[in-house]
Amino acid sequence: MSIPAALAASPNAAAQPSGGPPIEFMFKQIMDAVHKSQIEIAELRSECHELRQANASLERQVREGLQNNSSRLGTPGFTTPAPGSPQLRAKSPFLSPNTVPSLAVPPSIYVPSPLSDNALTQFPFGVREIPGFWVVIPAGGAGTRLWPLSREEHPKFLLDLTLKGRSLIQATWDRLIPLSSAARTAIVAGPAHVKSITEQLPDLLAHNLFCEPSAKESMAAIGLAAAVLAVRDPNAIIGSFAADHMISGDDAFLSAVAEAVEVAKKDYLVTIGIAPSHPSTGFGYVRLGEKVGLQDAPNARLVSSFKEKPDARTAAAYIKTGNYRWNAGMFVVKAAFLMELLKEYKPELHDGLQQIARAWADEGLRQKVLDEVWPGLEKIAIDHAVAEPAALDRRVAVVPATFGASACPRGAVVEDVFADA
């Protein structure tokens, strides 16, 4: 049997896709991606170890506080039920509505925990819900930082990266729902993620899911929620918390949010500053200013300035002073006051969002206005749009907090996912 002339003339023709890039080039791209993933996983393991150390320190403080509670003077601090859900060890970080069985939750027990440099709290014993407080969870992402686990249509906040049977957005919902209830918890997401979010959060009310037509950074997303909620409730206080953060120490976290609400009532834009456990280059930093001097918020300080994500040496210098906290992008503010700041510092963005908010209740008109207005909105982060200029005008406060946090994938406990896979 004769060999075709074209094949005989080119023995490597079968290895060269017609009209496509060389296989060597494609292989190099794959290896580069694998190498990058290995570096990120190594960073994750290192920061995971540090986060566990911080968590162990918090647990030790809780135990000591419990032991000394009978002899300690003053308030025992905010008390919260210890997590009751058993740790379901899932076999995959991908969740579907039917993959997690119903679990029996054992009775909760209460333990005290310290908060920053004061033990005071806005919560009466056993009471959590804050009247008039709305939780806003911006849920966006291109699905590139944990590829191939996360993808554009299935970003990391939809994954169960801790293998406890709950995705990151579900864990965020669980953590914050005691403060607001489902009636006052809103999600801002793109159209590609709406279906998955509604499947994972069956208690999310349809009118509290705000769909942004395209990604416009955090100011447009948070501003959309603030504008719509200010129409519904002119006195609403909103707290914005990313869908993919991992928190260690819910006790101190909830207390910090409660204190931030008290500060926000006085017309401040309030951020929550996390005590740094190491000189991280993955977070921006907040420089602490003078104390605000509110009796109901004894830990609150003015923000002296915001700092962009630094290099390791600069981060170490920040920590050495003791005057800096991590800026994890958590903001608490009156919805109407945020719109006032936006009107002052970014008037065109303010006007566009207000136009959308006025049409939001009418679904037909809403889509028409979104199509007309949204593409022209400025793409900018809330830090640059309002937080930094308002800090110069002494209108931004920070509540220093003692809980541990990480923005996935850096510092997340992805190590466990691969260790038990």
Tab-separated table of C-alpha atoms in Angstrom:
chain	number	residue	atom	x	y	z
A	1	MET	CA	0.000	0.000	0.000
A	2	SER	CA	1.499	3.359	-1.017
A	3	ILE	CA	1.865	6.265	1.441
A	4	PRO	CA	0.074	9.462	0.359
A	5	ALA	CA	2.543	11.906	-1.091
A	6	ALA	CA	1.538	14.792	1.139
A	7	LEU	CA	1.957	12.691	4.297
A	8	ALA	CA	5.273	11.291	3.146
A	9	ALA	CA	6.542	14.761	2.383
A	10	SER	CA	5.640	15.992	5.846
A	11	PRO	CA	5.994	13.372	8.591
A	12	ASN	CA	4.967	15.923	11.282
A	13	ALA	CA	1.852	17.034	9.440
A	14	ALA	CA	-0.398	15.013	11.738
A	15	ALA	CA	1.037	16.825	14.746
A	16	GLN	CA	0.386	20.260	13.240
A	17	PRO	CA	-3.295	21.330	13.443
A	18	SER	CA	-4.412	22.897	10.177
A	19	GLY	CA	-4.647	26.655	10.571
A	20	GLY	CA	-4.036	26.474	14.338
A	21	PRO	CA	-1.074	27.328	16.571
A	22	PRO	CA	1.810	24.828	16.828
A	23	ILE	CA	1.321	22.063	19.388
A	24	GLU	CA	4.581	23.120	21.082
A	25	PHE	CA	3.143	26.592	21.653
A	26	MET	CA	-0.107	25.195	23.058
A	27	PHE	CA	1.810	22.834	25.335
A	28	LYS	CA	3.945	25.729	26.604
A	29	GLN	CA	0.791	27.707	27.458
A	30	ILE	CA	-0.599	24.769	29.420
A	31	MET	CA	2.668	24.280	31.317
A	32	ASP	CA	2.851	28.003	32.112
A	33	ALA	CA	-0.686	27.841	33.534
A	34	VAL	CA	0.204	24.766	35.610
A	35	HIS	CA	3.347	26.478	36.922
A	36	LYS	CA	1.371	29.608	37.855
A	37	SER	CA	-1.211	27.474	39.656
A	38	GLN	CA	1.529	25.708	41.615
A	39	ILE	CA	2.919	29.063	42.764
A	40	GLU	CA	-0.546	30.242	43.858
A	41	ILE	CA	-1.188	27.001	45.733
A	42	ALA	CA	2.147	27.400	47.557
A	43	GLU	CA	1.119	30.934	48.561
A	44	LEU	CA	-2.255	29.629	49.696
A	45	ARG	CA	-0.682	27.001	51.919
A	46	SER	CA	1.621	29.559	53.515
A	47	GLU	CA	-1.133	32.090	54.221
A	48	CYS	CA	-3.506	29.306	55.274
A	49	HIS	CA	-1.022	28.320	57.966
A	50	GLU	CA	-0.872	31.931	59.178
A	51	LEU	CA	-4.661	32.194	59.176
A	52	ARG	CA	-4.941	29.022	61.252
A	53	GLN	CA	-2.454	30.456	63.743
A	54	ALA	CA	-4.545	33.621	63.998
A	55	ASN	CA	-7.672	31.526	64.462
A	56	ALA	CA	-5.996	29.493	67.196
A	57	SER	CA	-5.106	32.744	68.951
A	58	LEU	CA	-8.733	33.905	68.775
A	59	GLU	CA	-9.945	30.585	70.151
A	60	ARG	CA	-7.472	30.854	73.014
A	61	GLN	CA	-8.823	34.334	73.838
A	62	VAL	CA	-12.362	32.946	73.834
A	63	ARG	CA	-11.409	30.123	76.210
A	64	GLU	CA	-9.587	32.503	78.532
A	65	GLY	CA	-12.552	34.876	78.451
A	66	LEU	CA	-14.899	32.011	79.317
A	67	GLN	CA	-12.702	30.915	82.211
A	68	ASN	CA	-12.371	34.449	83.558
A	69	ASN	CA	-15.962	35.487	82.889
A	70	SER	CA	-17.129	34.959	86.445
A	71	SER	CA	-14.449	37.251	87.880
A	72	ARG	CA	-14.267	39.855	85.094
A	73	LEU	CA	-15.837	43.251	85.721
A	74	GLY	CA	-18.096	44.910	83.177
A	75	THR	CA	-19.806	43.454	80.128
A	76	PRO	CA	-18.647	40.063	78.840
A	77	GLY	CA	-18.781	41.363	75.278
A	78	PHE	CA	-20.855	40.210	72.346
A	79	THR	CA	-21.967	36.604	72.620
A	80	THR	CA	-22.819	34.457	69.647
A	81	PRO	CA	-23.692	30.799	69.184
A	82	ALA	CA	-20.773	28.581	68.342
A	83	PRO	CA	-21.170	27.097	64.839
A	84	GLY	CA	-23.562	24.168	65.115
A	85	SER	CA	-23.305	22.676	61.637
A	86	PRO	CA	-21.134	19.571	61.335
A	87	GLN	CA	-18.293	19.787	58.828
A	88	LEU	CA	-19.547	17.988	55.770
A	89	ARG	CA	-16.502	16.794	53.845
A	90	ALA	CA	-17.632	17.102	50.257
A	91	LYS	CA	-15.761	15.303	47.503
A	92	SER	CA	-15.924	18.210	45.070
A	93	PRO	CA	-15.865	21.997	45.370
A	94	PHE	CA	-18.711	22.181	42.839
A	95	LEU	CA	-22.145	22.407	44.428
A	96	SER	CA	-25.583	21.754	43.035
A	97	PRO	CA	-28.937	22.226	44.784
A	98	ASN	CA	-29.183	18.485	45.478
A	99	THR	CA	-25.629	17.647	46.511
A	100	VAL	CA	-25.845	18.748	50.148
A	101	PRO	CA	-28.200	16.713	52.343
A	102	SER	CA	-30.246	18.241	55.106
A	103	LEU	CA	-28.246	18.292	58.321
A	104	ALA	CA	-29.498	18.225	61.880
A	105	VAL	CA	-28.090	21.185	63.781
A	106	PRO	CA	-27.301	20.504	67.435
A	107	PRO	CA	-28.261	23.038	70.116
A	108	SER	CA	-26.145	26.177	70.145
A	109	ILE	CA	-23.964	27.150	73.045
A	110	TYR	CA	-22.941	30.691	73.902
A	111	VAL	CA	-19.368	31.795	74.432
A	112	PRO	CA	-18.001	35.285	75.145
A	113	SER	CA	-15.323	36.922	73.034
A	114	PRO	CA	-13.358	40.184	73.306
A	115	LEU	CA	-13.713	42.931	70.714
A	116	SER	CA	-10.703	45.094	69.810
A	117	ASP	CA	-9.561	47.218	72.754
A	118	ASN	CA	-13.041	47.461	74.290
A	119	ALA	CA	-15.453	44.780	75.414
A	120	LEU	CA	-18.509	46.957	74.780
A	121	THR	CA	-21.093	45.890	72.220
A	122	GLN	CA	-24.286	47.172	70.657
A	123	PHE	CA	-26.021	43.795	71.062
A	124	PRO	CA	-28.101	42.888	74.113
A	125	PHE	CA	-27.391	39.336	75.191
A	126	GLY	CA	-28.687	36.858	72.611
A	127	VAL	CA	-30.046	39.530	70.207
A	128	ARG	CA	-28.432	40.021	66.807
A	129	GLU	CA	-30.761	41.551	64.240
A	130	ILE	CA	-30.108	45.257	63.603
A	131	PRO	CA	-33.280	47.166	62.666
A	132	GLY	CA	-33.008	49.031	59.380
A	133	PHE	CA	-29.728	47.343	58.415
A	134	TRP	CA	-29.383	45.918	54.903
A	135	VAL	CA	-26.683	43.472	53.828
A	136	VAL	CA	-25.433	43.965	50.261
A	137	ILE	CA	-23.269	41.243	48.731
A	138	PRO	CA	-21.562	42.176	45.439
A	139	ALA	CA	-20.972	38.897	43.604
A	140	GLY	CA	-18.803	39.367	40.559
A	141	GLY	CA	-15.715	37.827	39.027
A	142	ALA	CA	-14.217	36.620	35.776
A	143	GLY	CA	-13.382	33.143	37.118
A	144	THR	CA	-9.689	33.395	36.250
A	145	ARG	CA	-7.838	33.394	39.593
A	146	LEU	CA	-8.590	29.757	40.406
A	147	TRP	CA	-8.824	28.393	36.859
A	148	PRO	CA	-9.684	25.643	36.020
A	149	LEU	CA	-11.740	25.233	39.229
A	150	SER	CA	-13.349	28.614	38.667
A	151	ARG	CA	-14.470	29.814	35.273
A	152	GLU	CA	-16.352	32.810	33.923
A	153	GLU	CA	-19.719	31.077	34.249
A	154	HIS	CA	-18.794	29.477	37.592
A	155	PRO	CA	-16.553	31.875	39.580
A	156	LYS	CA	-14.924	31.062	42.886
A	157	PHE	CA	-17.715	32.404	45.100
A	158	LEU	CA	-19.941	29.591	43.812
A	159	LEU	CA	-17.409	26.923	44.844
A	160	ASP	CA	-17.172	24.995	48.111
A	161	LEU	CA	-13.461	25.701	48.575
A	162	THR	CA	-13.478	24.739	52.258
A	163	LEU	CA	-15.217	21.405	51.576
A	164	LYS	CA	-17.765	22.044	54.322
A	165	GLY	CA	-20.786	21.681	52.083
A	166	ARG	CA	-21.281	25.447	51.561
A	167	SER	CA	-19.947	27.657	48.793
A	168	LEU	CA	-18.248	30.960	49.628
A	169	ILE	CA	-21.379	32.993	48.841
A	170	GLN	CA	-23.488	30.609	50.939
A	171	ALA	CA	-21.030	31.010	53.833
A	172	THR	CA	-21.236	34.805	53.452
A	173	TRP	CA	-25.041	34.588	53.537
A	174	ASP	CA	-24.956	32.341	56.625
A	175	ARG	CA	-22.581	34.693	58.423
A	176	LEU	CA	-24.581	37.865	57.806
A	177	ILE	CA	-28.210	36.724	57.778
A	178	PRO	CA	-28.583	37.000	61.606
A	179	LEU	CA	-27.986	40.768	61.332
A	180	SER	CA	-30.529	41.521	58.643
A	181	SER	CA	-32.837	38.568	57.809
A	182	ALA	CA	-33.580	37.427	54.254
A	183	ALA	CA	-35.961	40.359	53.808
A	184	ARG	CA	-33.027	42.803	54.053
A	185	THR	CA	-30.267	40.892	52.266
A	186	ALA	CA	-29.500	41.829	48.667
A	187	ILE	CA	-27.141	40.423	46.032
A	188	VAL	CA	-25.657	42.353	43.111
A	189	ALA	CA	-24.565	40.039	40.288
A	190	GLY	CA	-24.157	39.748	36.540
A	191	PRO	CA	-26.647	37.916	34.305
A	192	ALA	CA	-24.316	34.906	33.886
A	193	HIS	CA	-24.475	34.137	37.620
A	194	VAL	CA	-28.119	34.837	38.471
A	195	LYS	CA	-29.342	31.266	37.946
A	196	SER	CA	-26.569	29.656	40.034
A	197	ILE	CA	-27.000	32.201	42.838
A	198	THR	CA	-30.750	31.638	43.067
A	199	GLU	CA	-30.160	27.876	43.171
A	200	GLN	CA	-27.592	28.154	45.966
A	201	LEU	CA	-29.575	30.756	47.946
A	202	PRO	CA	-33.212	29.603	47.838
A	203	ASP	CA	-34.202	32.088	50.577
A	204	LEU	CA	-33.013	35.075	48.516
A	205	LEU	CA	-36.052	37.173	47.584
A	206	ALA	CA	-36.362	37.830	43.854
A	207	HIS	CA	-36.722	41.604	44.273
A	208	ASN	CA	-33.489	41.671	46.319
A	209	LEU	CA	-31.382	40.284	43.454
A	210	PHE	CA	-30.021	43.268	41.510
A	211	CYS	CA	-28.706	42.244	38.093
A	212	GLU	CA	-26.087	44.566	36.633
A	213	PRO	CA	-25.889	44.253	32.818
A	214	SER	CA	-22.074	44.301	32.776
A	215	ALA	CA	-19.206	44.569	35.260
A	216	LYS	CA	-18.470	48.159	36.222
A	217	GLU	CA	-16.268	47.734	39.335
A	218	SER	CA	-17.472	48.085	42.923
A	219	MET	CA	-18.791	51.669	42.894
A	220	ALA	CA	-21.457	51.001	40.272
A	221	ALA	CA	-22.456	47.685	41.889
A	222	ILE	CA	-22.703	49.035	45.444
A	223	GLY	CA	-24.113	52.327	44.187
A	224	LEU	CA	-26.880	50.516	42.302
A	225	ALA	CA	-27.950	48.737	45.485
A	226	ALA	CA	-27.703	51.936	47.534
A	227	ALA	CA	-29.752	53.956	45.042
A	228	VAL	CA	-32.536	51.358	44.816
A	229	LEU	CA	-32.641	50.734	48.583
A	230	ALA	CA	-32.673	54.478	49.335
A	231	VAL	CA	-35.873	54.699	47.273
A	232	ARG	CA	-37.402	51.762	49.174
A	233	ASP	CA	-36.237	52.937	52.601
A	234	PRO	CA	-34.789	56.470	52.893
A	235	ASN	CA	-33.317	55.580	56.316
A	236	ALA	CA	-31.665	52.322	55.223
A	237	ILE	CA	-28.130	51.587	56.408
A	238	ILE	CA	-26.278	49.213	54.107
A	239	GLY	CA	-23.234	47.034	54.683
A	240	SER	CA	-21.298	45.814	51.639
A	241	PHE	CA	-19.423	42.507	52.030
A	242	ALA	CA	-17.706	40.596	49.227
A	243	ALA	CA	-19.121	37.191	48.294
A	244	ASP	CA	-15.734	35.431	48.337
A	245	HIS	CA	-14.229	36.481	51.686
A	246	MET	CA	-13.385	33.893	54.326
A	247	ILE	CA	-13.789	34.993	57.948
A	248	SER	CA	-12.234	33.471	61.043
A	249	GLY	CA	-14.011	34.524	64.238
A	250	ASP	CA	-17.657	35.317	63.504
A	251	ASP	CA	-18.091	36.649	67.040
A	252	ALA	CA	-15.697	39.569	66.596
A	253	PHE	CA	-16.863	40.090	63.004
A	254	LEU	CA	-20.517	40.554	63.963
A	255	SER	CA	-19.557	42.898	66.795
A	256	ALA	CA	-17.447	45.023	64.457
A	257	VAL	CA	-20.349	45.293	61.997
A	258	ALA	CA	-22.709	46.297	64.813
A	259	GLU	CA	-20.324	49.017	65.938
A	260	ALA	CA	-19.878	50.203	62.350
A	261	VAL	CA	-23.662	50.619	62.062
A	262	GLU	CA	-23.650	52.904	65.102
A	263	VAL	CA	-20.962	55.078	63.488
A	264	ALA	CA	-22.773	55.126	60.127
A	265	LYS	CA	-25.850	56.582	61.851
A	266	LYS	CA	-23.781	59.741	62.428
A	267	ASP	CA	-23.217	60.257	58.679
A	268	TYR	CA	-19.882	58.545	58.202
A	269	LEU	CA	-18.755	56.125	55.533
A	270	VAL	CA	-17.400	53.329	57.721
A	271	THR	CA	-14.920	50.609	56.833
A	272	ILE	CA	-13.846	47.679	58.981
A	273	GLY	CA	-10.089	47.477	59.530
A	274	ILE	CA	-8.689	44.016	60.144
A	275	ALA	CA	-5.708	43.615	62.475
A	276	PRO	CA	-2.901	42.402	60.165
A	277	SER	CA	-1.360	39.045	61.056
A	278	HIS	CA	1.527	39.477	58.606
A	279	PRO	CA	2.794	42.040	56.058
A	280	SER	CA	0.350	41.059	53.342
A	281	THR	CA	0.738	42.463	49.834
A	282	GLY	CA	-2.751	41.244	48.902
A	283	PHE	CA	-4.686	43.843	50.909
A	284	GLY	CA	-4.764	47.616	50.840
A	285	TYR	CA	-4.191	49.338	54.191
A	286	VAL	CA	-6.059	51.899	56.301
A	287	ARG	CA	-4.132	54.338	58.461
A	288	LEU	CA	-5.880	54.986	61.775
A	289	GLY	CA	-6.573	58.565	62.802
A	290	GLU	CA	-7.991	60.055	65.980
A	291	LYS	CA	-10.884	58.488	67.863
A	292	VAL	CA	-14.354	59.460	66.684
A	293	GLY	CA	-15.496	59.740	70.314
A	294	LEU	CA	-18.888	58.036	70.139
A	295	GLN	CA	-20.113	56.388	73.326
A	296	ASP	CA	-21.909	53.684	71.321
A	297	ALA	CA	-18.821	53.013	69.199
A	298	PRO	CA	-15.784	53.186	71.498
A	299	ASN	CA	-13.343	51.616	69.012
A	300	ALA	CA	-14.157	53.809	66.018
A	301	ARG	CA	-11.487	56.089	64.587
A	302	LEU	CA	-11.302	58.480	61.693
A	303	VAL	CA	-9.469	57.217	58.628
A	304	SER	CA	-6.277	59.197	58.198
A	305	SER	CA	-5.623	57.781	54.729
A	306	PHE	CA	-6.019	54.753	52.473
A	307	LYS	CA	-2.970	52.995	51.075
A	308	GLU	CA	-2.843	50.865	47.946
A	309	LYS	CA	-1.579	47.273	48.100
A	310	PRO	CA	2.089	47.714	49.089
A	311	ASP	CA	5.227	45.709	48.484
A	312	ALA	CA	6.397	43.431	51.304
A	313	ARG	CA	8.880	45.929	52.764
A	314	THR	CA	6.334	48.748	52.874
A	315	ALA	CA	3.728	46.429	54.382
A	316	ALA	CA	6.178	45.433	57.124
A	317	ALA	CA	6.833	49.117	57.854
A	318	TYR	CA	3.083	49.757	58.126
A	319	ILE	CA	2.622	46.945	60.633
A	320	LYS	CA	5.601	48.064	62.710
A	321	THR	CA	3.922	51.414	63.441
A	322	GLY	CA	0.789	49.740	64.845
A	323	ASN	CA	-1.348	52.405	63.133
A	324	TYR	CA	-2.468	50.437	60.103
A	325	ARG	CA	-5.188	47.877	59.445
A	326	TRP	CA	-6.008	45.760	56.415
A	327	ASN	CA	-8.662	47.234	54.149
A	328	ALA	CA	-10.816	44.303	53.013
A	329	GLY	CA	-13.351	46.485	51.204
A	330	MET	CA	-16.128	46.157	53.807
A	331	PHE	CA	-18.191	49.354	53.984
A	332	VAL	CA	-21.148	50.334	56.171
A	333	VAL	CA	-23.046	53.547	55.410
A	334	LYS	CA	-26.476	55.125	55.113
A	335	ALA	CA	-27.661	54.450	51.575
A	336	ALA	CA	-28.758	58.071	51.191
A	337	PHE	CA	-25.447	59.390	52.574
A	338	LEU	CA	-23.463	57.248	50.124
A	339	MET	CA	-25.470	58.787	47.293
A	340	GLU	CA	-24.711	62.252	48.713
A	341	LEU	CA	-20.982	61.484	48.646
A	342	LEU	CA	-21.294	60.140	45.127
A	343	LYS	CA	-23.132	63.293	44.025
A	344	GLU	CA	-20.286	65.402	45.398
A	345	TYR	CA	-17.313	63.410	44.095
A	346	LYS	CA	-18.723	61.622	41.007
A	347	PRO	CA	-21.846	63.560	39.942
A	348	GLU	CA	-22.293	61.882	36.537
A	349	LEU	CA	-22.182	58.407	38.095
A	350	HIS	CA	-24.619	59.571	40.771
A	351	ASP	CA	-27.083	60.942	38.214
A	352	GLY	CA	-26.981	57.748	36.151
A	353	LEU	CA	-27.628	55.502	39.152
A	354	GLN	CA	-30.451	57.725	40.380
A	355	GLN	CA	-32.090	57.549	36.954
A	356	ILE	CA	-31.901	53.739	37.082
A	357	ALA	CA	-33.224	53.621	40.661
A	358	ARG	CA	-36.271	55.722	39.800
A	359	ALA	CA	-37.193	53.227	37.060
A	360	TRP	CA	-36.304	50.058	38.979
A	361	ALA	CA	-39.773	49.216	40.305
A	362	ASP	CA	-41.175	49.086	36.743
A	363	GLU	CA	-39.550	46.021	35.101
A	364	GLY	CA	-40.303	47.156	31.558
A	365	LEU	CA	-38.996	50.673	32.113
A	366	ARG	CA	-36.060	49.314	34.158
A	367	GLN	CA	-34.590	47.387	31.245
A	368	LYS	CA	-35.010	50.329	28.869
A	369	VAL	CA	-33.217	52.706	31.244
A	370	LEU	CA	-30.476	50.159	31.986
A	371	ASP	CA	-29.819	49.746	28.264
A	372	GLU	CA	-29.565	53.499	27.849
A	373	VAL	CA	-27.665	54.491	30.990
A	374	TRP	CA	-25.544	51.577	32.259
A	375	PRO	CA	-22.998	51.379	29.375
A	376	GLY	CA	-22.004	54.999	29.989
A	377	LEU	CA	-21.384	54.670	33.742
A	378	GLU	CA	-17.809	55.135	34.910
A	379	LYS	CA	-15.919	51.974	35.806
A	380	ILE	CA	-14.291	52.742	39.164
A	381	ALA	CA	-13.802	51.183	42.612
A	382	ILE	CA	-15.643	52.604	45.615
A	383	ASP	CA	-12.301	53.338	47.287
A	384	HIS	CA	-11.233	55.715	44.522
A	385	ALA	CA	-14.696	57.123	43.834
A	386	VAL	CA	-15.730	58.202	47.341
A	387	ALA	CA	-13.722	56.629	50.190
A	388	GLU	CA	-10.367	58.305	49.519
A	389	PRO	CA	-11.679	61.841	48.835
A	390	ALA	CA	-14.181	61.624	51.721
A	391	ALA	CA	-11.367	60.565	54.078
A	392	LEU	CA	-9.583	63.822	53.286
A	393	ASP	CA	-12.755	65.605	54.397
A	394	ARG	CA	-12.870	63.609	57.670
A	395	ARG	CA	-16.059	61.782	56.681
A	396	VAL	CA	-14.692	58.221	56.708
A	397	ALA	CA	-14.306	56.161	59.891
A	398	VAL	CA	-12.834	52.745	60.606
A	399	VAL	CA	-13.739	50.158	63.224
A	400	PRO	CA	-10.593	48.151	64.094
A	401	ALA	CA	-11.481	44.470	64.450
A	402	THR	CA	-9.850	41.303	65.756
A	403	PHE	CA	-11.235	38.644	63.417
A	404	GLY	CA	-9.172	36.943	60.730
A	405	ALA	CA	-10.067	37.344	57.073
A	406	SER	CA	-8.786	36.519	53.638
A	407	ALA	CA	-9.899	37.315	50.130
A	408	CYS	CA	-9.942	34.106	48.147
A	409	PRO	CA	-7.755	32.774	46.661
A	410	ARG	CA	-5.009	34.410	48.723
A	411	GLY	CA	-5.154	33.114	52.297
A	412	ALA	CA	-8.054	30.799	51.584
A	413	VAL	CA	-7.979	27.272	52.857
A	414	VAL	CA	-7.722	25.750	49.394
A	415	GLU	CA	-4.965	23.597	50.813
A	416	ASP	CA	-7.640	21.367	52.380
A	417	VAL	CA	-9.374	20.933	49.048
A	418	PHE	CA	-6.326	19.350	47.460
A	419	ALA	CA	-5.129	17.534	50.558
A	420	ASP	CA	-8.366	15.556	50.896
A	421	ALA	CA	-9.256	15.224	47.218
